[in-house]
Short mmCIF file of C-alpha atoms in Angstrom, two decimals:
data_model
loop_
_atom_site.label_atom_id
_atom_site.label_comp_id
_atom_site.label_asym_id
_atom_site.label_seq_id
_atom_site.Cartn_x
_atom_site.Cartn_y
_atom_site.Cartn_z
CA MET A 1 -8.15 5.81 1.44
CA ILE A 2 -8.83 5.64 -2.27
CA ILE A 3 -10.56 2.51 -3.54
CA LEU A 4 -8.58 1.62 -6.67
CA THR A 5 -9.99 0.05 -9.81
CA LEU A 6 -8.67 -0.59 -13.29
CA GLU A 7 -10.46 2.62 -14.36
CA ASN A 8 -8.84 4.96 -11.81
CA PHE A 9 -5.47 3.31 -11.03
CA GLU A 10 -3.46 5.18 -13.65
CA ARG A 11 -4.96 8.57 -12.82
CA GLU A 12 -4.84 8.17 -9.01
CA ILE A 13 -1.53 6.31 -8.61
CA LEU A 14 0.64 6.26 -11.73
CA GLU A 15 0.06 9.95 -12.51
CA SER A 16 0.13 11.12 -8.91
CA GLU A 17 2.49 13.93 -7.95
CA LYS A 18 2.74 12.46 -4.44
CA PRO A 19 4.29 9.10 -3.63
CA CYS A 20 1.55 6.52 -3.11
CA ILE A 21 1.14 3.61 -0.72
CA VAL A 22 -1.02 0.87 -2.19
CA SER A 23 -2.33 -2.09 -0.24
CA PHE A 24 -3.49 -5.17 -2.17
CA LYS A 25 -6.10 -7.08 -0.20
CA SER A 26 -8.95 -9.54 -0.17
CA ASP A 27 -12.11 -9.22 1.90
CA GLY A 28 -11.66 -12.81 3.06
CA CYS A 29 -8.21 -12.14 4.51
CA HIS A 30 -8.21 -11.33 8.27
CA LEU A 31 -4.72 -9.81 8.06
CA CYS A 32 -5.87 -7.56 5.21
CA LEU A 33 -8.90 -6.28 7.13
CA ALA A 34 -6.81 -5.40 10.22
CA LEU A 35 -4.08 -3.86 8.02
CA THR A 36 -6.63 -1.64 6.26
CA ARG A 37 -7.84 -0.34 9.63
CA MET A 38 -4.23 0.36 10.65
CA LEU A 39 -3.55 2.14 7.35
CA PHE A 40 -6.36 4.63 8.11
CA GLY A 41 -4.33 5.65 11.21
CA LEU A 42 -1.11 5.91 9.19
CA LYS A 43 -2.98 8.00 6.58
CA LYS A 44 -3.83 10.52 9.35
CA ARG A 45 -0.14 10.76 10.20
CA TYR A 46 1.36 10.61 6.66
CA GLY A 47 -1.52 11.83 4.45
CA ASN A 48 0.32 15.06 3.68
CA LYS A 49 3.34 13.04 2.41
CA PHE A 50 1.71 10.03 0.70
CA LYS A 51 -1.48 9.17 -1.10
CA PHE A 52 -3.03 5.95 0.22
CA GLY A 53 -5.00 3.48 -1.84
CA VAL A 54 -6.36 -0.06 -1.71
CA VAL A 55 -6.96 -2.65 -4.36
CA ASP A 56 -9.37 -5.50 -3.64
CA ILE A 57 -8.79 -8.75 -5.53
CA GLY A 58 -12.56 -9.29 -5.65
CA THR A 59 -13.30 -6.01 -7.45
CA ALA A 60 -10.05 -5.47 -9.43
CA PRO A 61 -8.47 -8.85 -10.27
CA GLU A 62 -6.88 -7.36 -13.39
CA ILE A 63 -4.63 -5.15 -11.30
CA PHE A 64 -3.43 -8.16 -9.33
CA GLU A 65 -2.44 -9.83 -12.63
CA VAL A 66 -0.63 -6.73 -13.91
CA PHE A 67 1.54 -6.60 -10.78
CA ASP A 68 1.82 -10.38 -10.48
CA ILE A 69 0.60 -10.38 -6.89
CA ASP A 70 0.94 -13.89 -5.40
CA GLY A 71 -0.81 -13.34 -2.08
CA VAL A 72 -2.32 -10.80 0.26
CA PRO A 73 -1.64 -8.62 2.05
CA THR A 74 0.89 -7.11 -0.32
CA MET A 75 1.97 -3.48 -0.32
CA PHE A 76 3.66 -1.29 -2.91
CA LEU A 77 5.12 2.19 -2.86
CA PHE A 78 4.70 4.12 -6.11
CA GLU A 79 6.66 7.23 -7.02
CA ALA A 80 6.54 8.99 -10.39
CA GLY A 81 4.69 6.00 -11.89
CA ASP A 82 7.17 3.37 -10.72
CA GLY A 83 6.16 0.84 -8.11
CA ILE A 84 8.30 -1.19 -5.75
CA GLU A 85 6.97 -3.85 -3.47
CA ILE A 86 7.33 -3.12 0.21
CA PRO A 87 9.03 -6.31 1.42
CA TYR A 88 6.89 -8.54 3.62
CA PRO A 89 8.42 -8.56 7.12
CA ARG A 90 10.61 -11.48 8.16
CA ASN A 91 8.73 -11.53 11.46
CA PRO A 92 5.21 -10.54 10.44
CA SER A 93 2.63 -9.19 12.87
CA PRO A 94 0.17 -11.99 13.72
CA SER A 95 -2.75 -9.57 13.33
CA THR A 96 -1.78 -7.43 10.29
CA GLY A 97 1.26 -8.95 8.58
CA TYR A 98 2.95 -5.58 8.18
CA SER A 99 3.18 -3.97 11.62
CA GLU A 100 2.69 -0.25 12.21
CA GLU A 101 6.26 0.01 13.47
CA TYR A 102 7.59 -1.74 10.36
CA LEU A 103 5.67 0.51 7.99
CA THR A 104 6.50 3.68 9.89
CA LYS A 105 10.21 2.83 9.69
CA TYR A 106 9.86 2.09 5.95
CA PHE A 107 8.03 5.40 5.32
CA GLU A 108 10.58 7.39 7.33
CA VAL A 109 13.55 5.86 5.52
CA PHE A 110 11.89 6.62 2.17
CA LEU A 111 11.09 10.23 3.15
CA ASN A 112 14.60 10.86 4.50
CA ASP A 113 16.18 9.55 1.31
CA GLU A 114 14.30 11.99 -0.89
#
């Protein structure tokens, strides 16, 4: 999982040849912490298809402003420099917000549409 900052975001995400999954988080958010742990597992499964990164509001608040992030956790999928927000689930997981099942389905639909 790449720790993203204002200095490396363009190089790591916007210029990436692979699609990228970016999680926006805060260290004070219990959903974010659990989601980050879950994303490490998804990275093992999908690391050959996606690049995974994380932006922390405490260390990179400028990126939150650029993408007009209202709250955390928030996730985006970037491809060829364009980002789309992964919709927050209607029935969020009480421990992570985005469930593993929800994200897996989202990733699979994206990969099958390519």
